[in-house]
Tab-separated table of C-alpha atoms in Angstrom:
chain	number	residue	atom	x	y	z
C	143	UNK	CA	-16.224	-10.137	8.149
C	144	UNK	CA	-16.090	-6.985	10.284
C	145	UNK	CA	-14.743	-7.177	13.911
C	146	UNK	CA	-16.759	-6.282	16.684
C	147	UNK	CA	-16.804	-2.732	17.303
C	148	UNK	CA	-14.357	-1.583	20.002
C	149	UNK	CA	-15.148	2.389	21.447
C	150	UNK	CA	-11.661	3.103	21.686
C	151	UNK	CA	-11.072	2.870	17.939
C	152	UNK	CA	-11.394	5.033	14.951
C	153	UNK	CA	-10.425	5.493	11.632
C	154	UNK	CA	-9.238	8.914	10.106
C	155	UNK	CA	-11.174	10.179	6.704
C	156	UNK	CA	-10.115	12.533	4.887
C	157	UNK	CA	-11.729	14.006	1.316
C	158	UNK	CA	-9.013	16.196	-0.575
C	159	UNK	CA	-10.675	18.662	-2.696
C	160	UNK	CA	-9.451	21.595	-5.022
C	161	UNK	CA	-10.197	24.373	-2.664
C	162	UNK	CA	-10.446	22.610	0.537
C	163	UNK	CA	-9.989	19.425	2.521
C	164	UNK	CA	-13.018	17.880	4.899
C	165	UNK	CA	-11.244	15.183	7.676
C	166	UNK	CA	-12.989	13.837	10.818
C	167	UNK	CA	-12.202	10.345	13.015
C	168	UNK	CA	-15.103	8.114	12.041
C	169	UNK	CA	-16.060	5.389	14.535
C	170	UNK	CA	-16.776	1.517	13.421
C	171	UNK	CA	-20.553	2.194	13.169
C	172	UNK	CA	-19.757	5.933	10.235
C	173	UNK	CA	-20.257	7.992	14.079
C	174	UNK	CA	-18.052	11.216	13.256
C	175	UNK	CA	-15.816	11.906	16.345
C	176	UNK	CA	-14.949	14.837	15.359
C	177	UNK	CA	-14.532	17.325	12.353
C	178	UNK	CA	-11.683	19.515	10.651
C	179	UNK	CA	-11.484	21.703	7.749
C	180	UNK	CA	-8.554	23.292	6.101
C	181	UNK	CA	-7.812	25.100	2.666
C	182	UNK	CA	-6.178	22.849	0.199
C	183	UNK	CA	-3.245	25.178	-1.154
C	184	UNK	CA	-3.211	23.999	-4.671
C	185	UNK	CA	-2.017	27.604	-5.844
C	186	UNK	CA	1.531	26.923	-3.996
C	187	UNK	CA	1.779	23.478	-6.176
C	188	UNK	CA	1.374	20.028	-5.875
C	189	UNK	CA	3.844	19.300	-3.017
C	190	UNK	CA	2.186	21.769	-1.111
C	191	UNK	CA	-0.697	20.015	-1.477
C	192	UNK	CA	0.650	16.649	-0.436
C	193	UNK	CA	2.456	18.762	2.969
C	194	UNK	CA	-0.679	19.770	3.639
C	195	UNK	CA	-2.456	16.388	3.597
C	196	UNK	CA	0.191	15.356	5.417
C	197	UNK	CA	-0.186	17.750	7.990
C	198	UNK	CA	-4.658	16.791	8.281
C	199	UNK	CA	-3.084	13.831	8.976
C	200	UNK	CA	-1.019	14.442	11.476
C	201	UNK	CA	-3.569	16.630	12.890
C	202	UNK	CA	-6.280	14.275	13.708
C	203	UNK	CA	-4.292	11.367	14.383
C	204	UNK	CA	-2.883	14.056	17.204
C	205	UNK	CA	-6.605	14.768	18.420
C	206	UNK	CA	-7.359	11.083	18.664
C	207	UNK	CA	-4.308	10.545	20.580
C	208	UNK	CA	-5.912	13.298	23.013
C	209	UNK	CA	-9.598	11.436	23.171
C	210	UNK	CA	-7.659	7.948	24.059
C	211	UNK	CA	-8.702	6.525	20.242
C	212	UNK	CA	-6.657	4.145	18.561
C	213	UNK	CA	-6.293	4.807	15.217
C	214	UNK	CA	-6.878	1.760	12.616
C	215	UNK	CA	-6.124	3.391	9.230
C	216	UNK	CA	-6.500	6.713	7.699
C	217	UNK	CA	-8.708	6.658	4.219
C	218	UNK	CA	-7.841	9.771	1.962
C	219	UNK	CA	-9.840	10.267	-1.091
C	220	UNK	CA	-8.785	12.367	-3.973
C	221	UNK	CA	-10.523	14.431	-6.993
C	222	UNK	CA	-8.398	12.889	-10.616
C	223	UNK	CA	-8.357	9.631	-12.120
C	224	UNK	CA	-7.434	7.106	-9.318
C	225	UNK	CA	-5.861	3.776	-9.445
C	226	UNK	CA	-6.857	2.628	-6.179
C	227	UNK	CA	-5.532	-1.003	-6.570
C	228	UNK	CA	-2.209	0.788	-6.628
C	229	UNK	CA	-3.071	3.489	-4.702
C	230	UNK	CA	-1.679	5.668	-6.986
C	231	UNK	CA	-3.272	9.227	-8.219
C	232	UNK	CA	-2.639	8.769	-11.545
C	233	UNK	CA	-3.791	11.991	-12.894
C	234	UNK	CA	-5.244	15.387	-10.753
C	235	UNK	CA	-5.636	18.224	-13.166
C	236	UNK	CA	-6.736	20.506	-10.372
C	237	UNK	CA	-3.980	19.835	-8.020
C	238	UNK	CA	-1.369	18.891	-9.621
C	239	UNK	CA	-0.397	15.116	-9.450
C	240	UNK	CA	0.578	12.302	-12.083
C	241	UNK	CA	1.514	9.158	-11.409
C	242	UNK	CA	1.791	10.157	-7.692
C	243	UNK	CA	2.612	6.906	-5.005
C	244	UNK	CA	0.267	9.091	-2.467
C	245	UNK	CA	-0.681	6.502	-0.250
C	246	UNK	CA	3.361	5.147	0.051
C	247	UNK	CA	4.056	9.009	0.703
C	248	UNK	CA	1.564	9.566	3.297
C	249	UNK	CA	2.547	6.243	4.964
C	250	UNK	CA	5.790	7.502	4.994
C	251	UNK	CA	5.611	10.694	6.414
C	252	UNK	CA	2.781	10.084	9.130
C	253	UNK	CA	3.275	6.027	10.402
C	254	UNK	CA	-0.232	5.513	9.444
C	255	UNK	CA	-1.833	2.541	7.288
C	256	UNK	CA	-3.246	4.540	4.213
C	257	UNK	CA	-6.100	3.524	1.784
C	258	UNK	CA	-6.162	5.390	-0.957
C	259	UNK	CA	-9.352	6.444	-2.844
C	260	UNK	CA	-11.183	8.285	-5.124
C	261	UNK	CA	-13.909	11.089	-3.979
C	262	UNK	CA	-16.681	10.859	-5.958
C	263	UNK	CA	-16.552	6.657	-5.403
C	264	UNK	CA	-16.036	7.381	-2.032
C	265	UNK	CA	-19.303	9.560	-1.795
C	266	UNK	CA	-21.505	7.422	-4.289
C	267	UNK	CA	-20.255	4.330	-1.425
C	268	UNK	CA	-21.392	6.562	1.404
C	269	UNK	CA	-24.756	7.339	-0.489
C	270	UNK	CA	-25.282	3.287	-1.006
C	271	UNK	CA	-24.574	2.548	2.689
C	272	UNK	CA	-25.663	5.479	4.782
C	273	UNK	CA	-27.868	7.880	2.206
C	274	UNK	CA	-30.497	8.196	-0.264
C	275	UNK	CA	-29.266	4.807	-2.664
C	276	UNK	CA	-29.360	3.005	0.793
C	277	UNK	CA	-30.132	-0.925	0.178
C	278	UNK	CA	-29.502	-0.759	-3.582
C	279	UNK	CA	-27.557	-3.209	-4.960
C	280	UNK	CA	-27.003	-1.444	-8.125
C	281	UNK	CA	-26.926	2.753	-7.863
C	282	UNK	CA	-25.644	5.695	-10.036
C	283	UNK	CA	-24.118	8.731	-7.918
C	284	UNK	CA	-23.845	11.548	-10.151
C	285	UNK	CA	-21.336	14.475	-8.099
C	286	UNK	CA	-22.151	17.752	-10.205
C	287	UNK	CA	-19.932	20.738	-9.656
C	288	UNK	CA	-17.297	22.187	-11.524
C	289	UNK	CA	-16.542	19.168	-13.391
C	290	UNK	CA	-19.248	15.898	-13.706
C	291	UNK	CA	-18.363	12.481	-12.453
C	292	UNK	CA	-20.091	9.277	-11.320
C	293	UNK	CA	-19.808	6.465	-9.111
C	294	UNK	CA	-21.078	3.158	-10.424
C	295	UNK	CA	-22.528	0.279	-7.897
C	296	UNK	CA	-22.929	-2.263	-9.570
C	297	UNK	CA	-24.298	-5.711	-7.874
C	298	UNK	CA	-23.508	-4.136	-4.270
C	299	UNK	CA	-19.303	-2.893	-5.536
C	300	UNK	CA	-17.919	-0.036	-6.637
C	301	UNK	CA	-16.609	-0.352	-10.906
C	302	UNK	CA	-13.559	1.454	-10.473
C	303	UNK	CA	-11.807	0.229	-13.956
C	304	UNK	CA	-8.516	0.831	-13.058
C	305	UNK	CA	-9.786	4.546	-11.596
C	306	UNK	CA	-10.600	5.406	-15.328
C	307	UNK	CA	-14.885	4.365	-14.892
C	308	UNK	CA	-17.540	7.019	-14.094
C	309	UNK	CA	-16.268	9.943	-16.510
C	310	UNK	CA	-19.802	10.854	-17.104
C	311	UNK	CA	-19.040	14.628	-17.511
C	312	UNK	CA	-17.064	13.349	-20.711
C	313	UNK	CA	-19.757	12.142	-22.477
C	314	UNK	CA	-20.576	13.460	-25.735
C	315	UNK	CA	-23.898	14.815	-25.577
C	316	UNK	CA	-23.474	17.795	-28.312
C	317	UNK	CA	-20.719	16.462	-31.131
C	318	UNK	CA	-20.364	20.062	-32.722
C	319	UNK	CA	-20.504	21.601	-29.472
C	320	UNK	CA	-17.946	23.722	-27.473
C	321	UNK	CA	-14.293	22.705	-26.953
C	322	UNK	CA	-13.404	20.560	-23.776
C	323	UNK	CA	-10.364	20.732	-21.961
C	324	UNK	CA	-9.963	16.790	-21.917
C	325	UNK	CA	-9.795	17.554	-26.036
C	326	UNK	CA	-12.916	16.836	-26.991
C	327	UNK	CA	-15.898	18.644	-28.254
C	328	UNK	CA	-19.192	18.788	-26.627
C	329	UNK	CA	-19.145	17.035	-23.128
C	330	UNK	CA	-21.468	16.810	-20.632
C	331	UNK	CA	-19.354	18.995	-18.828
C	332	UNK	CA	-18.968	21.812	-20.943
C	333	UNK	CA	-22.909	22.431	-20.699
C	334	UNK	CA	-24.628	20.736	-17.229
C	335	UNK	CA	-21.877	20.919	-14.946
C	336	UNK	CA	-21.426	24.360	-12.755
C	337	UNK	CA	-19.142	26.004	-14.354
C	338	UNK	CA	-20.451	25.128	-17.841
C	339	UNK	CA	-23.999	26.446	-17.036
C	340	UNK	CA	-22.264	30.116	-15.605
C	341	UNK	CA	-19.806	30.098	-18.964
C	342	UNK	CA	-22.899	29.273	-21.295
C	343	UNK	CA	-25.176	32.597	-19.830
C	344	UNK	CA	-22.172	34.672	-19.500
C	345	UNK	CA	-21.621	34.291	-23.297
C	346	UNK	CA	-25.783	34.467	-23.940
C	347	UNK	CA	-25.953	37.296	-22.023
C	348	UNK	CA	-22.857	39.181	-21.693
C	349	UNK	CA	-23.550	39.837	-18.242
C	350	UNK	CA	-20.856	37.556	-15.916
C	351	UNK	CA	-21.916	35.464	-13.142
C	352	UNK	CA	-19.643	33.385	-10.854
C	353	UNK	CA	-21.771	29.748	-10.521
C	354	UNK	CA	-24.745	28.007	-11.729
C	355	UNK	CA	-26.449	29.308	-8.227
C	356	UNK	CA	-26.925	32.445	-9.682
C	357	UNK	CA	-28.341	31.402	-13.016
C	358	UNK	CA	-30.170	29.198	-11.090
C	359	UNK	CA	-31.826	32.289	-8.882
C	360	UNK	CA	-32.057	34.261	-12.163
C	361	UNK	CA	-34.084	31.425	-13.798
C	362	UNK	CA	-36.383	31.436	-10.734
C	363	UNK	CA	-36.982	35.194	-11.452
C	364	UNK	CA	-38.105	34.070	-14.974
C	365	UNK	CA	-35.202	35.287	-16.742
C	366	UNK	CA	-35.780	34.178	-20.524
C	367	UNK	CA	-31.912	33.822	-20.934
C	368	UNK	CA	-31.352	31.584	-17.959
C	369	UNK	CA	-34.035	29.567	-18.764
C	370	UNK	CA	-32.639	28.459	-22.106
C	371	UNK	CA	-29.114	27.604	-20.381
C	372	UNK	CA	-31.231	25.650	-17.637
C	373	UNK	CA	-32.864	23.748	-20.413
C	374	UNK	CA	-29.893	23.095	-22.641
C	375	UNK	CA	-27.942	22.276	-19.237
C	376	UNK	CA	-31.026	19.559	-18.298
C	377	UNK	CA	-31.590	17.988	-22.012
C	378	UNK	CA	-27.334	17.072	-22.129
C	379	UNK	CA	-28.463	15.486	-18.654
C	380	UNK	CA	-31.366	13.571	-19.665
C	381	UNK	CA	-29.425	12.611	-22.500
C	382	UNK	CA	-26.035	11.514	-20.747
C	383	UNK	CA	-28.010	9.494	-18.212
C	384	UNK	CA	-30.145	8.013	-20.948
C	385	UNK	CA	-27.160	6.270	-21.907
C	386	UNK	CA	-26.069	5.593	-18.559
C	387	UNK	CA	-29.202	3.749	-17.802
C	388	UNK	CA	-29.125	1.390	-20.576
C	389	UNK	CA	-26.018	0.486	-19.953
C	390	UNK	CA	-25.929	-0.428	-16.316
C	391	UNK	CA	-29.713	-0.026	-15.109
C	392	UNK	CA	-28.920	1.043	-12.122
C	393	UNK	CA	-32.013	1.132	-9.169
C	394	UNK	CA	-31.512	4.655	-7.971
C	395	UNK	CA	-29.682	7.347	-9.123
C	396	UNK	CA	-28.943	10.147	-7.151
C	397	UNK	CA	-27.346	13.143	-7.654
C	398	UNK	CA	-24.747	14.993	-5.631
C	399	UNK	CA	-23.139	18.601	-5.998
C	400	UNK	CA	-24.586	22.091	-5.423
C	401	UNK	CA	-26.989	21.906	-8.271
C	402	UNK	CA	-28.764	18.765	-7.094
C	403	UNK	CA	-29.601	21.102	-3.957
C	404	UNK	CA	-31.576	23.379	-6.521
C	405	UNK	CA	-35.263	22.247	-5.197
C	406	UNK	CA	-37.426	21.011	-8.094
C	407	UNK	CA	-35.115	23.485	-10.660
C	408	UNK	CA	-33.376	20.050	-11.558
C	409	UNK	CA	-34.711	17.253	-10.546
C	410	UNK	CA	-38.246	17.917	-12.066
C	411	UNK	CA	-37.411	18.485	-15.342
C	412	UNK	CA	-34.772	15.852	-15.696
C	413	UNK	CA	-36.829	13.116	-14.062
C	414	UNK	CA	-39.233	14.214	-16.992
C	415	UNK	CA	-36.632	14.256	-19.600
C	416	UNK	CA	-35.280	10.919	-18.534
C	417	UNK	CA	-38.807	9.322	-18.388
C	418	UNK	CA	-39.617	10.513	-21.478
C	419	UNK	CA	-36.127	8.684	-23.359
C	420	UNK	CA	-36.560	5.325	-21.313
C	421	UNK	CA	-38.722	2.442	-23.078
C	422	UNK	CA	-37.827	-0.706	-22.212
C	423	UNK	CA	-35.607	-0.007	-19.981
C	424	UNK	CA	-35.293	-0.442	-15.968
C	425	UNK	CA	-36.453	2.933	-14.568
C	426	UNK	CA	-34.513	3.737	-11.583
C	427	UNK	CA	-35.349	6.190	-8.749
C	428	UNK	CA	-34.082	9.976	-9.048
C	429	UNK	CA	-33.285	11.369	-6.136
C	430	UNK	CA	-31.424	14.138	-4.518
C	431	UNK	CA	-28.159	13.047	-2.761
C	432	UNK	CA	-28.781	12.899	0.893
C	433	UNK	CA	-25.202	13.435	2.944
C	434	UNK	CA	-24.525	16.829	1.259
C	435	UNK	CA	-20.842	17.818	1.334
C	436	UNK	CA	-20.142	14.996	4.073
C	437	UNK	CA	-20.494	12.356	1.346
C	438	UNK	CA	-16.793	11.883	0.381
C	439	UNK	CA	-15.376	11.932	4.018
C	440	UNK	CA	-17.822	9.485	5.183
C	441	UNK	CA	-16.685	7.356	2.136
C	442	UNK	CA	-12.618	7.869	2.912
C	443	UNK	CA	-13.912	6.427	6.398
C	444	UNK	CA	-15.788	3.454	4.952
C	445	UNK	CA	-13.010	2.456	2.560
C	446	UNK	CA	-10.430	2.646	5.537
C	447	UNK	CA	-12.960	0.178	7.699
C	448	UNK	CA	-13.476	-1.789	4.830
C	449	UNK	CA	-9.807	-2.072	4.640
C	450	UNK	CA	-9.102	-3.143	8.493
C	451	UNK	CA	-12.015	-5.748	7.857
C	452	UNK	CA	-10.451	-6.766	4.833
C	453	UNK	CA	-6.697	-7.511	6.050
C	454	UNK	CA	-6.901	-7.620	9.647
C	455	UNK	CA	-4.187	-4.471	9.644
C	456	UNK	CA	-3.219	-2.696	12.924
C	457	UNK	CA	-1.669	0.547	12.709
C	458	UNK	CA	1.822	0.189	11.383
C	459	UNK	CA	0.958	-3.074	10.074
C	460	UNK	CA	2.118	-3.386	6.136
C	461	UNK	CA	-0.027	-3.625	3.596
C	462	UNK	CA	-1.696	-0.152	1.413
C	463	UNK	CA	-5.097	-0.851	-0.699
């Protein structure tokens, strides 16, 4: 049961990505206090990284000192797979990490009761409570960017499987298709995520381009060769959350990232595509993700409440979930 909400208190959030880090102090009712951004140094190496968390840490705890907050806990989410139960990053390709104790570490170095979570959970949670899957009970948050992953709701939780559920981008969708990096062949990933849908016209076309923005502008402009990336990209899509829907028939999914922000480019034809594969099947809303780039930090700040509610902790108090 959640306490009663006191105005002195806050919680810190903080959402760790691969180029930069998003932390505010989040009040009882998701209120951001206040914002910071910094640039996550992965190029300097993983224990960079972790000073640098440490030192968003130290940072707003610092500034909440200054506004006369009491800090409850701070809730740090993380790209990877994620063993929250343990809070352990068990594996970050993009920074770094395996096997990592990171919320022991950050406890550690800062004095500050740590949850530890993962980011694209954290922002499929913030979606359910604050955003556009708010009031569903079951919801699929699909985060597309440079990689694909998914957060599953599933009867009003989060499925977190040990941190290993929601590798959507790892689907199959193309079984002779091109090489992975997880080792595969033909993932989701390698054709509908960002960085797929830039690699796939650069080698149509010859012509480079740095994101799936600027196919997506080129496809706008009726150019014949983004068009067929667009449409190979949106099929794999259709396809992955075909499989996706049978399996969990979820009431809404929604999709995150910068090509969910693409207008009608996406969402049209893959709302078609999907409707097209679904029989029998419960046919769930799709919709556009609604908190933007806010998503995950709002979510580090609702698992760090949910946290307080859920062991009574006080700052210093033992205890890491």
């Amino acid at each position: 049961m959640a306490e009663h909400a006191r105005p002195d208190e806050c919680v810190i959030a903080l959402d760790v990505g691969g180029t930069g880090m998003k932390g505010a102090l989040v009040d009882r009712r998701s209120g951001v206090l206040l914002t910071e951004r910094r640039r996550t140094p992965r190029a300097a190496g993983p224990e960079a990284v972790v000073d640098a968390v440490t030192a968003a840490l130290r940072s707003l705890a610092g500034q909440a000192a200054d506004l006369g907050l009491t800090v409850r806990r701070a809730g740090v989410v993380v790209p990877g797979i994620v063993d929250a139960e343990r809070a352990v990053a068990v594996y970050a390709a993009n920074l770094g990490w395996r096997d990592l104790p990171l919320a022991a570490l950050l406890e550690e170095r800062t004095g500050l009761p740590v949850t530890l979570g993962h980011d694209v959970r954290a922002g499929g949670l913030a979606e359910v409570r604050l955003g556009a899957a708010r009031g569903a009970r079951d919801a699929l948050f699909v985060a597309i960017g440079t990689g694909i992953s998914a957060a599953i709701v599933h009867d009003g939780r989060l499925l977190t499987a040990g941190g290993y559920a929601g590798e959507l981008g790892h689907l199959v969708v193309e079984p002779d298709g091109r090489p992975c990096p997880c080792g595969a062949r033909g993932c989701l990933e390698t054709i509908a995520s960002a960085a797929g849908i830039a690699a796939a016209y650069s080698a149509r076309t010859g012509r480079p381009v740095h994101g799936a923005a600027e196919v997506a502008a080129l496809l706008a402009e009726g150019d014949e060769a983004a068009l067929a990336v667009w449409q190979r990209a949106v099929h794999g899509l259709a396809t992955a959350l075909t499989t996706a829907v049978t399996l969990l028939a979820p009431e809404v999914v929604v999709l995150g990232g910068g090509l969910a922000e693409s207008a009608g480019l996406l969402l049209d034809p893959l709302r078609a595509g999907l409707d097209r594969r679904l029989t029998f099947h419960r046919r769930p809303r799709l919709v556009a993700a609604a908190l933007g780039d806010e998503a995950g930090c709002l979510g580090a700040g609702l698992h760090a409440w949910d946290t307080v509610d859920r062991l009574g902790t006080a700052l210093g108090a033992p205890g890491r979930h």
